[in-house]
Structure formats: structure tokens, C-alpha cells
Tab-separated table of C-alpha atoms in Angstrom:
chain	number	residue	atom	x	y	z
A	174	UNK	CA	91.646	249.498	-44.186
A	175	UNK	CA	94.568	247.782	-42.956
A	176	UNK	CA	94.153	244.175	-41.678
A	177	UNK	CA	94.525	243.444	-38.089
A	178	UNK	CA	97.931	241.842	-37.110
A	179	UNK	CA	97.070	239.237	-34.431
A	180	UNK	CA	99.017	235.848	-34.813
A	181	UNK	CA	98.939	233.133	-31.969
A	182	UNK	CA	102.563	233.006	-30.831
A	183	UNK	CA	103.680	230.226	-28.266
A	184	UNK	CA	107.172	230.152	-26.734
A	185	UNK	CA	107.813	226.560	-25.333
A	186	UNK	CA	110.719	225.315	-23.629
A	187	UNK	CA	111.239	222.605	-21.039
A	188	UNK	CA	114.160	224.485	-19.284
A	189	UNK	CA	114.781	228.479	-19.445
A	190	UNK	CA	117.541	229.792	-21.403
A	191	UNK	CA	116.894	233.254	-22.662
A	192	UNK	CA	113.238	232.478	-23.295
A	193	UNK	CA	112.007	234.731	-20.481
A	194	UNK	CA	113.154	237.879	-22.613
A	195	UNK	CA	111.295	236.337	-25.775
A	196	UNK	CA	108.052	235.770	-24.348
A	197	UNK	CA	108.275	239.028	-22.592
A	198	UNK	CA	109.172	240.777	-25.638
A	199	UNK	CA	106.219	239.149	-27.483
A	200	UNK	CA	103.657	240.207	-24.731
A	201	UNK	CA	104.909	243.578	-24.492
A	202	UNK	CA	103.810	243.770	-28.444
A	203	UNK	CA	100.656	242.081	-28.082
A	204	UNK	CA	101.537	238.699	-29.572
A	205	UNK	CA	102.554	236.066	-27.059
A	206	UNK	CA	99.761	233.663	-26.972
A	207	UNK	CA	101.059	230.885	-24.571
A	208	UNK	CA	104.627	230.469	-22.476
A	209	UNK	CA	104.841	226.588	-22.237
A	210	UNK	CA	106.954	225.269	-19.755
A	211	UNK	CA	108.068	222.814	-16.999
A	212	UNK	CA	109.082	225.279	-13.858
A	213	UNK	CA	107.690	228.498	-13.116
A	214	UNK	CA	108.043	229.644	-9.779
A	215	UNK	CA	104.225	230.279	-7.827
A	216	UNK	CA	104.649	231.400	-4.375
A	217	UNK	CA	101.221	229.954	-3.471
A	218	UNK	CA	101.883	226.482	-4.997
A	219	UNK	CA	102.352	223.871	-1.999
A	220	UNK	CA	105.527	222.354	-3.486
A	221	UNK	CA	107.132	225.679	-3.765
A	222	UNK	CA	106.383	226.403	-0.269
A	223	UNK	CA	108.098	223.560	0.635
A	224	UNK	CA	111.252	223.763	-1.318
A	225	UNK	CA	111.903	226.899	0.212
A	226	UNK	CA	111.916	225.717	3.842
A	227	UNK	CA	114.414	222.932	2.642
A	228	UNK	CA	116.819	224.578	0.048
A	229	UNK	CA	119.547	227.157	1.090
A	230	UNK	CA	119.431	230.817	0.215
A	231	UNK	CA	121.249	230.307	-2.777
A	232	UNK	CA	119.072	227.798	-4.483
A	233	UNK	CA	115.809	229.534	-3.182
A	234	UNK	CA	116.567	232.476	-4.989
A	235	UNK	CA	117.480	230.814	-8.071
A	236	UNK	CA	113.974	229.175	-7.894
A	237	UNK	CA	112.531	232.417	-7.406
A	238	UNK	CA	114.188	233.411	-10.259
A	239	UNK	CA	112.181	231.464	-12.707
A	240	UNK	CA	109.568	233.711	-12.734
A	241	UNK	CA	107.912	236.900	-14.761
A	242	UNK	CA	105.282	238.905	-13.610
A	243	UNK	CA	105.176	240.469	-17.416
A	244	UNK	CA	103.472	237.042	-18.868
A	245	UNK	CA	102.836	235.038	-15.837
A	246	UNK	CA	98.966	235.099	-17.007
A	247	UNK	CA	99.973	232.990	-19.942
A	248	UNK	CA	102.091	230.432	-18.433
A	249	UNK	CA	100.898	226.747	-19.025
A	250	UNK	CA	103.113	224.340	-17.118
A	251	UNK	CA	103.575	220.521	-17.686
A	252	UNK	CA	105.699	218.023	-16.358
A	253	UNK	CA	106.769	220.182	-13.262
A	254	UNK	CA	108.251	217.288	-11.317
A	255	UNK	CA	110.485	216.275	-13.835
A	256	UNK	CA	111.585	219.922	-14.275
A	257	UNK	CA	112.431	220.306	-10.596
A	258	UNK	CA	114.081	217.076	-10.839
A	259	UNK	CA	116.308	217.984	-13.661
A	260	UNK	CA	117.455	221.357	-11.808
A	261	UNK	CA	118.195	219.508	-8.614
A	262	UNK	CA	119.922	216.630	-10.426
A	263	UNK	CA	122.279	219.150	-12.669
A	264	UNK	CA	124.047	220.557	-9.520
A	265	UNK	CA	124.762	216.936	-7.995
A	266	UNK	CA	125.009	214.612	-11.140
A	267	UNK	CA	128.933	215.694	-11.717
A	268	UNK	CA	129.246	212.526	-14.012
A	269	UNK	CA	126.130	213.185	-16.139
A	270	UNK	CA	124.931	209.990	-15.744
A	271	UNK	CA	121.552	210.791	-14.426
A	272	UNK	CA	120.741	213.801	-16.243
A	273	UNK	CA	120.663	212.887	-19.599
A	274	UNK	CA	118.072	210.175	-18.799
A	275	UNK	CA	115.989	212.767	-16.978
A	276	UNK	CA	116.233	215.200	-19.768
A	277	UNK	CA	115.639	212.710	-22.422
A	278	UNK	CA	112.309	211.867	-20.975
A	279	UNK	CA	111.364	215.147	-20.116
A	280	UNK	CA	111.844	216.094	-23.875
A	281	UNK	CA	109.684	213.269	-25.216
A	282	UNK	CA	107.003	213.885	-22.724
A	283	UNK	CA	107.039	217.851	-23.138
A	284	UNK	CA	107.762	217.973	-26.504
A	285	UNK	CA	104.447	215.895	-27.747
A	286	UNK	CA	102.182	217.709	-25.111
A	287	UNK	CA	103.366	220.778	-26.891
A	288	UNK	CA	102.784	219.926	-30.041
A	289	UNK	CA	99.346	218.724	-29.404
A	290	UNK	CA	98.633	222.159	-27.599
A	291	UNK	CA	99.816	223.844	-30.923
A	292	UNK	CA	97.217	221.959	-32.905
A	293	UNK	CA	94.518	222.401	-30.267
A	294	UNK	CA	94.907	225.872	-30.289
A	295	UNK	CA	95.832	226.449	-33.838
A	296	UNK	CA	99.239	228.301	-32.955
A	297	UNK	CA	100.661	230.158	-35.680
A	298	UNK	CA	104.255	230.190	-34.646
A	299	UNK	CA	105.939	228.011	-31.952
A	300	UNK	CA	109.259	229.205	-30.788
A	301	UNK	CA	111.441	226.168	-29.438
A	302	UNK	CA	114.849	225.820	-28.439
A	303	UNK	CA	118.162	223.961	-30.031
A	304	UNK	CA	118.280	220.408	-28.839
A	305	UNK	CA	115.094	220.538	-26.960
A	306	UNK	CA	112.495	220.853	-29.563
A	307	UNK	CA	112.754	217.559	-31.827
A	308	UNK	CA	109.673	215.705	-30.441
A	309	UNK	CA	107.442	218.824	-30.792
A	310	UNK	CA	108.342	219.720	-34.442
A	311	UNK	CA	108.148	215.990	-35.533
A	312	UNK	CA	104.935	215.456	-34.338
A	313	UNK	CA	104.163	218.869	-36.005
A	314	UNK	CA	105.396	218.042	-39.217
A	315	UNK	CA	103.342	214.585	-39.400
A	316	UNK	CA	100.226	216.627	-38.620
A	317	UNK	CA	98.246	218.721	-40.665
A	318	UNK	CA	99.265	221.868	-38.440
A	319	UNK	CA	100.023	225.084	-40.063
A	320	UNK	CA	101.892	225.821	-37.104
A	321	UNK	CA	105.420	227.352	-38.244
A	322	UNK	CA	108.324	226.084	-36.249
A	323	UNK	CA	110.782	228.301	-35.197
A	324	UNK	CA	114.133	226.906	-33.649
A	325	UNK	CA	116.270	229.575	-31.413
A	326	UNK	CA	119.685	228.595	-31.684
A	327	UNK	CA	120.839	229.253	-28.027
A	328	UNK	CA	124.421	227.955	-29.102
A	329	UNK	CA	126.131	226.567	-32.252
A	330	UNK	CA	124.774	223.666	-34.098
A	331	UNK	CA	125.476	220.398	-32.015
A	332	UNK	CA	127.004	218.360	-34.997
A	333	UNK	CA	129.559	221.175	-35.349
A	334	UNK	CA	129.970	221.101	-31.637
A	335	UNK	CA	130.628	217.332	-31.771
A	336	UNK	CA	133.366	217.957	-34.326
A	337	UNK	CA	135.073	220.448	-32.452
A	338	UNK	CA	135.138	218.036	-29.487
A	339	UNK	CA	136.575	215.172	-31.737
A	340	UNK	CA	139.095	217.251	-32.910
A	341	UNK	CA	140.102	218.399	-29.551
A	342	UNK	CA	140.270	214.723	-28.496
A	343	UNK	CA	142.637	213.829	-31.197
A	344	UNK	CA	145.270	216.978	-30.701
A	345	UNK	CA	147.780	217.194	-27.739
A	346	UNK	CA	145.769	219.144	-25.387
A	347	UNK	CA	145.101	217.953	-21.816
A	348	UNK	CA	141.765	218.192	-20.148
A	349	UNK	CA	140.708	214.944	-21.921
A	350	UNK	CA	138.526	213.945	-18.984
A	351	UNK	CA	136.477	217.253	-19.756
A	352	UNK	CA	136.010	216.751	-23.609
A	353	UNK	CA	135.011	213.175	-22.807
A	354	UNK	CA	132.299	214.439	-20.441
A	355	UNK	CA	131.345	216.985	-23.094
A	356	UNK	CA	131.050	214.631	-25.616
A	357	UNK	CA	128.489	212.659	-23.705
A	358	UNK	CA	125.898	215.539	-24.342
A	359	UNK	CA	126.838	215.361	-27.925
A	360	UNK	CA	127.281	211.528	-28.755
A	361	UNK	CA	126.920	210.436	-32.359
A	362	UNK	CA	123.325	209.132	-31.604
A	363	UNK	CA	122.028	212.570	-30.083
A	364	UNK	CA	123.461	214.854	-32.616
A	365	UNK	CA	121.762	212.539	-35.572
A	366	UNK	CA	118.716	213.314	-33.713
A	367	UNK	CA	119.467	216.919	-33.145
A	368	UNK	CA	120.421	217.424	-37.034
A	369	UNK	CA	116.807	215.962	-37.853
A	370	UNK	CA	115.790	218.491	-35.534
A	371	UNK	CA	117.463	221.405	-37.652
A	372	UNK	CA	115.955	219.638	-40.524
A	373	UNK	CA	112.459	220.018	-39.456
A	374	UNK	CA	112.389	223.778	-38.567
A	375	UNK	CA	111.112	226.029	-40.542
A	376	UNK	CA	112.956	229.154	-39.459
A	377	UNK	CA	115.917	230.010	-37.083
A	378	UNK	CA	116.697	232.794	-34.929
A	379	UNK	CA	120.533	233.128	-34.536
A	380	UNK	CA	122.543	235.377	-32.218
A	381	UNK	CA	125.819	235.329	-34.371
A	382	UNK	CA	126.889	234.534	-37.841
A	383	UNK	CA	129.378	231.828	-36.369
A	384	UNK	CA	125.811	229.875	-35.612
A	385	UNK	CA	124.727	231.025	-39.002
A	386	UNK	CA	127.456	229.382	-40.734
A	387	UNK	CA	127.149	225.874	-38.980
A	388	UNK	CA	123.623	225.578	-40.170
A	389	UNK	CA	124.420	226.391	-43.509
A	390	UNK	CA	126.642	223.792	-43.331
A	391	UNK	CA	123.802	221.850	-42.677
A	392	UNK	CA	121.920	222.734	-45.902
A	393	UNK	CA	119.757	225.479	-44.135
A	394	UNK	CA	119.179	227.902	-46.559
A	395	UNK	CA	119.941	231.262	-46.049
A	396	UNK	CA	116.460	233.014	-46.127
A	397	UNK	CA	115.164	230.804	-43.147
A	398	UNK	CA	117.420	232.221	-40.783
A	399	UNK	CA	117.137	235.362	-39.127
A	400	UNK	CA	119.997	237.414	-37.203
A	401	UNK	CA	118.645	238.674	-33.627
A	402	UNK	CA	121.319	239.325	-31.219
A	403	UNK	CA	120.603	239.255	-27.556
A	404	UNK	CA	120.362	242.062	-25.199
A	405	UNK	CA	122.781	243.220	-22.321
A	406	UNK	CA	121.817	244.332	-18.824
A	407	UNK	CA	124.273	247.207	-18.956
A	408	UNK	CA	122.804	249.234	-15.788
A	409	UNK	CA	123.546	246.036	-13.522
A	410	UNK	CA	127.263	246.456	-13.996
A	411	UNK	CA	129.574	249.218	-12.428
A	412	UNK	CA	130.661	252.169	-14.523
A	413	UNK	CA	134.366	251.941	-15.853
A	414	UNK	CA	136.454	252.873	-12.878
A	415	UNK	CA	139.729	255.282	-13.518
A	416	UNK	CA	142.779	253.366	-14.066
A	417	UNK	CA	145.469	255.682	-12.621
A	418	UNK	CA	147.535	252.768	-11.164
A	419	UNK	CA	147.679	250.689	-14.272
A	420	UNK	CA	151.469	251.363	-14.806
A	421	UNK	CA	152.377	250.638	-11.072
A	422	UNK	CA	150.298	247.262	-10.666
A	423	UNK	CA	150.191	244.163	-12.579
A	424	UNK	CA	147.719	243.842	-15.417
A	425	UNK	CA	144.681	241.885	-14.298
A	426	UNK	CA	143.094	239.535	-17.174
A	427	UNK	CA	139.721	237.752	-16.471
A	428	UNK	CA	138.247	234.871	-17.712
A	429	UNK	CA	134.369	233.934	-16.210
A	430	UNK	CA	132.897	230.696	-17.042
A	431	UNK	CA	132.982	226.722	-16.525
A	432	UNK	CA	136.682	225.949	-16.040
A	433	UNK	CA	136.288	222.834	-18.964
A	434	UNK	CA	138.364	222.088	-22.118
A	435	UNK	CA	135.136	223.425	-24.279
A	436	UNK	CA	135.564	227.111	-22.551
A	437	UNK	CA	139.346	226.730	-24.308
A	438	UNK	CA	140.874	226.885	-20.925
A	439	UNK	CA	143.647	224.519	-21.985
A	440	UNK	CA	145.082	227.192	-24.516
A	441	UNK	CA	144.237	230.199	-22.001
A	442	UNK	CA	146.448	228.722	-19.049
A	443	UNK	CA	148.977	227.520	-20.938
A	444	UNK	CA	149.115	231.055	-22.516
A	445	UNK	CA	149.902	232.480	-19.197
A	446	UNK	CA	152.143	229.516	-18.259
A	447	UNK	CA	154.183	230.595	-21.120
A	448	UNK	CA	154.000	234.380	-20.169
A	449	UNK	CA	155.450	233.685	-16.549
A	450	UNK	CA	158.102	236.653	-17.211
A	451	UNK	CA	155.199	239.046	-17.499
A	452	UNK	CA	153.595	241.437	-14.843
A	453	UNK	CA	150.435	239.786	-15.405
A	454	UNK	CA	147.575	237.719	-13.620
A	455	UNK	CA	144.575	235.805	-14.467
A	456	UNK	CA	141.614	235.601	-12.487
A	457	UNK	CA	139.268	232.623	-13.356
A	458	UNK	CA	135.654	232.613	-12.051
A	459	UNK	CA	133.602	229.471	-12.618
A	460	UNK	CA	132.830	225.857	-11.176
A	461	UNK	CA	135.521	223.641	-11.653
A	462	UNK	CA	134.391	221.143	-14.651
A	463	UNK	CA	137.682	219.294	-15.034
A	464	UNK	CA	140.138	217.117	-13.327
A	465	UNK	CA	141.275	219.805	-10.392
A	466	UNK	CA	144.989	217.615	-10.704
A	467	UNK	CA	145.049	219.208	-13.881
A	468	UNK	CA	145.118	222.934	-12.969
A	469	UNK	CA	147.905	222.337	-9.914
A	470	UNK	CA	150.538	223.514	-12.570
A	471	UNK	CA	149.076	226.750	-13.314
A	472	UNK	CA	149.026	228.513	-9.855
A	473	UNK	CA	151.814	230.826	-10.218
A	474	UNK	CA	150.264	233.648	-12.250
A	475	UNK	CA	146.526	232.241	-11.990
A	476	UNK	CA	143.900	232.900	-9.121
A	477	UNK	CA	140.999	230.174	-9.397
A	478	UNK	CA	138.131	232.030	-7.579
A	479	UNK	CA	135.401	229.453	-7.819
A	480	UNK	CA	131.961	230.038	-8.376
A	481	UNK	CA	130.540	233.384	-7.600
A	482	UNK	CA	127.258	234.808	-7.026
A	483	UNK	CA	125.613	237.221	-9.396
A	484	UNK	CA	125.585	240.391	-7.162
A	485	UNK	CA	129.534	239.722	-6.675
A	486	UNK	CA	130.167	239.599	-10.321
A	487	UNK	CA	130.101	243.671	-10.756
A	488	UNK	CA	132.715	244.161	-8.408
A	489	UNK	CA	134.958	241.252	-9.827
A	490	UNK	CA	134.743	242.845	-13.480
A	491	UNK	CA	135.290	245.990	-12.237
A	492	UNK	CA	138.775	245.013	-10.464
A	493	UNK	CA	139.933	243.686	-13.881
A	494	UNK	CA	141.601	245.345	-16.884
A	495	UNK	CA	141.050	243.163	-19.693
A	496	UNK	CA	138.615	240.160	-20.132
A	497	UNK	CA	139.346	237.272	-22.076
A	498	UNK	CA	136.730	234.727	-23.845
A	499	UNK	CA	138.578	231.602	-24.710
A	500	UNK	CA	135.708	229.484	-25.872
A	501	UNK	CA	136.010	226.749	-28.337
A	502	UNK	CA	132.363	227.532	-29.127
A	503	UNK	CA	129.878	230.335	-28.139
A	504	UNK	CA	126.529	231.695	-29.421
A	505	UNK	CA	125.725	234.966	-27.696
A	506	UNK	CA	127.996	235.374	-25.058
A	507	UNK	CA	126.731	237.113	-21.999
A	508	UNK	CA	129.696	236.990	-19.809
A	509	UNK	CA	131.515	238.883	-22.822
A	510	UNK	CA	128.543	241.391	-22.762
A	511	UNK	CA	128.998	241.876	-18.956
A	512	UNK	CA	132.616	242.686	-19.501
A	513	UNK	CA	132.041	245.174	-22.037
A	514	UNK	CA	129.173	246.618	-19.832
A	515	UNK	CA	131.633	247.178	-17.042
A	516	UNK	CA	134.219	248.921	-19.082
A	517	UNK	CA	136.673	246.003	-20.316
A	518	UNK	CA	138.498	245.649	-23.453
A	519	UNK	CA	138.526	242.356	-24.515
A	520	UNK	CA	139.908	239.315	-26.253
A	521	UNK	CA	137.646	236.855	-27.626
A	522	UNK	CA	138.034	233.981	-30.072
A	523	UNK	CA	136.092	234.172	-33.539
A	524	UNK	CA	133.525	231.176	-32.805
A	525	UNK	CA	131.342	233.494	-31.055
A	526	UNK	CA	129.449	236.721	-31.458
A	527	UNK	CA	132.888	238.750	-31.111
A	528	UNK	CA	133.085	239.182	-34.814
A	529	UNK	CA	130.088	240.579	-35.104
A	530	UNK	CA	130.517	243.166	-32.392
A	531	UNK	CA	133.591	244.286	-32.034
A	532	UNK	CA	136.068	246.596	-33.780
A	533	UNK	CA	139.719	245.703	-33.531
A	534	UNK	CA	141.655	248.137	-31.464
A	535	UNK	CA	138.541	249.985	-30.369
A	536	UNK	CA	137.112	247.607	-27.861
A	537	UNK	CA	139.446	244.661	-28.162
A	538	UNK	CA	140.665	241.810	-30.383
A	539	UNK	CA	139.025	238.756	-32.160
A	540	UNK	CA	141.387	235.854	-32.330
A	541	UNK	CA	141.305	232.381	-34.030
A	542	UNK	CA	139.961	229.685	-31.077
A	543	UNK	CA	142.550	227.114	-30.056
A	544	UNK	CA	145.238	229.522	-30.838
A	545	UNK	CA	147.829	230.092	-27.990
A	546	UNK	CA	150.249	232.147	-30.603
A	547	UNK	CA	147.778	234.765	-31.232
A	548	UNK	CA	146.241	234.906	-27.642
A	549	UNK	CA	149.789	235.509	-26.098
A	550	UNK	CA	150.621	238.356	-28.742
A	551	UNK	CA	147.072	240.029	-27.791
A	552	UNK	CA	147.876	239.565	-23.984
A	553	UNK	CA	151.465	241.319	-24.659
A	554	UNK	CA	149.942	243.984	-26.848
A	555	UNK	CA	147.852	245.197	-23.737
A	556	UNK	CA	151.223	244.810	-21.488
A	557	UNK	CA	152.560	247.323	-23.976
A	558	UNK	CA	149.892	249.513	-24.439
A	559	UNK	CA	148.524	249.911	-21.197
A	560	UNK	CA	148.058	253.346	-21.441
A	561	UNK	CA	145.293	252.685	-24.404
A	562	UNK	CA	143.284	250.479	-21.935
A	563	UNK	CA	141.024	253.157	-20.328
A	564	UNK	CA	139.843	254.549	-23.573
A	565	UNK	CA	139.252	250.994	-25.191
A	566	UNK	CA	137.243	250.622	-21.915
A	567	UNK	CA	135.026	253.456	-22.437
A	568	UNK	CA	134.295	252.379	-25.985
A	569	UNK	CA	133.502	249.082	-24.872
A	570	UNK	CA	130.602	250.363	-22.315
A	571	UNK	CA	129.239	252.130	-25.467
A	572	UNK	CA	129.089	249.137	-27.589
A	573	UNK	CA	127.323	247.490	-25.092
A	574	UNK	CA	124.663	250.314	-24.495
A	575	UNK	CA	123.768	249.575	-28.191
A	576	UNK	CA	122.735	245.965	-27.196
A	577	UNK	CA	119.396	246.488	-25.275
A	578	UNK	CA	116.618	244.077	-24.786
A	579	UNK	CA	114.580	246.858	-25.875
A	580	UNK	CA	116.308	246.416	-29.476
A	581	UNK	CA	115.960	242.748	-29.039
A	582	UNK	CA	112.386	243.096	-28.582
A	583	UNK	CA	112.264	245.507	-31.784
A	584	UNK	CA	113.933	243.216	-33.890
A	585	UNK	CA	112.013	240.197	-32.663
A	586	UNK	CA	108.686	241.624	-33.402
A	587	UNK	CA	109.760	242.624	-37.097
A	588	UNK	CA	110.892	238.786	-37.395
A	589	UNK	CA	107.720	237.687	-36.402
A	590	UNK	CA	105.965	239.672	-38.814
A	591	UNK	CA	108.024	238.427	-41.559
A	592	UNK	CA	107.556	234.766	-40.604
A	593	UNK	CA	103.595	234.863	-40.052
A	594	UNK	CA	103.342	236.620	-43.627
A	595	UNK	CA	105.695	234.512	-45.448
A	596	UNK	CA	103.957	232.045	-47.706
């Protein structure tokens, strides 16, 4: 008789990221023991009732979104006040002075607590997230616990990000204040800790091969790394619209993300500035995270639309013709898949999941990051080949349909089984 497979798997995160989907997948496959976090919405809780009374409607929706009925019975919350304080400050501390201090305290307290829980309950596998797992992994490593430590890489390795930022600071690009602000999150001291966090992990989950490459550069062995692409919520975005008027209007390109140097905004905006004589325009959706004065010279064929609510985004994607992901680094870009789901061909940099998923000339193009020349070439290609956009858009939507959360759940289950039985 086959031995029953019933491991104790915990997901632990002081913030959120895509951890809900991970926990939901494990619960649906009968493997979730606990979901440890700081903030998880409870409508019966006094603190959430008070917050609902004083928060505006947008923040209330965000707060209520930190909930999943699928695994709610298995949630354990610790240091909830610190978690709520962090979520409040992240929207107010634009200079990023207070936020790192709160995050640092929360990570220490929460991390040590999770390690104790894993030891107490004989957890087989704990899944935590990069830059948030150091204190848990360190305590578990120094104990006699047999808990296997899995680091889910939401992005690429922090030391690699630091290298990119330093390279950009030495270049002739503008938006230096934005780069300096990002560098605060990836200081030399922090990156040394994050590198130790990687060394303390037994296994890694990566959503793109670019992230895998940055781990191998740090000495991680190939057999420790599991490729696990995330899912796309295709049904939340509008079907592709017909493009009968493409030859009669300006070709509209779209960028979605924080307006900062890390997102390659310098290269994107200057590409459009140099293509001012073409009948094109760029819609930029996202919070301004750089000096707004630096943006004034880009207003002729660029529209800065600011932040938009989630419910507004389907219409914005549908109104565009081509999507551009210009980031200097990305993990599994959800905005890229929102665009694909909306039936848009894309231009995306190679330091993302794009090389893993896109087929050249089918759904769009992959280009080198920080390369204005390549970006301009692909923009002009779409201008000269408008008639190909509708068919490419159809292929984009079909591609997005292959990346479902159901498939993510299946893949995660097989990975966990492999990790549990690994000697």
C-alpha cells in the first residue's frame, strides 16, 4: 500500500506578495498546515472596524482585500500592529526614512517567531519570501529542526539589483534621485544580509530564468532551484477589441508601473522623445516616484495618467495598441500578463520573464534592458506594421491563457512533493 503523503507545509510572510495564491494552492491540495502573517482582514475584529470607519474607500478596499476564505481557518497572525503601521507608512513615507526601520523591526520579531513555530510544530517545509526570511532561516539553521527552508524569489537577487543601480548611477542617465532612493533599499549592509539569506535557504522558487541566473551567480546549485511561473487572471481583463481604425489614428503605446528609474523610465521616455516626428503616443500609468520636474521635457507625445484603480485598468489596456515593459529588472511581471490578457502585443526587456514566455514576432519582442536604440527600433516596427497588431494581439491573449493559477497550483504541488522526499 502506498504511504500516505501528508506533509506539514507552512507559508510565512510579514507582508503579502503572491503568498495568498501559494497558500490557496497548498490548501486545495491538502498540504497547508499554517499561513503565518501580520495582517489578515477580520471583519469582526475591533481594530478593523475602527479602521473601516476612518479610512477612505480606496484604502478600505485594500484592507479588505487582505483576506482569503480558502485558507482563513489556518491563519495565525503575529505583530499585527506593526504590519498595519507598515501599510499605513508605505503610502506616506515618500523619502523612505521611517519605512525601513519598521520593516527591520517587523522582520526580526516576525522571523524569530516563525522559526519557533516551525520547531514547535515540526513543520516539514516552510515557504518564505526573498528579503523577508533571513531571521527565520538563520534560527532554523542553527537549531536541530528538520524543516526545509524554501525561498520564493518574488524578484531577482538583491545583490544583482544593487549592481544594476550602481551601474545606472555611474551612467549619463537622469532620475538620479530616484536611483538613490531605490539604493536605500539595497544598501551594501542589507545586500550582505540578503546574500546570507540566500545561503541559508535549501531550495528556491523562481518565476523566470533571469532570477535563476542571478542565484547561480551567487553560487546556488541548479538542483536547488525550481522554475515556477505565476498565474494570470485573464478573465478579469477585456477581450481583444477590433482594430479597424489603426490606420487612421495615432498608435498608442502603454506603460504601467511606478514612474522611477528602476522601471527603465529614462530609456522609455527618451525613446519617445527621439521619435517625436512619428505619429505615436505613450500613456504612462503609475505613481510618480521621481522628481516631477524631470518629467516636464517629455510631455509632447507622453501622457502621465497617474495611479489608477484596479477596476479602471481593463479599459486602459483595451484603449492601447502595444504594451511596453522597460524595467531594468523584474520577476514575473503581472502587468505584462495583464497586457497579454487584454490582447496587446508587447515589447519587453530581457531582464524579466519575457524571454521565457514570448515568441519573437508572435506576441511581440524581447529587447536588451537600458537600450534606447533597440526600443526605438521595435516601436518603429509596430508603426510600419500596424496591420500585424490584431493577429499578434490574439496570440498574446492565447499565450496568457496558458498561465493559469490552476497550472501554478499543479506545478507547486509537484515541486513540494519533490522537496519533501529529497534526502
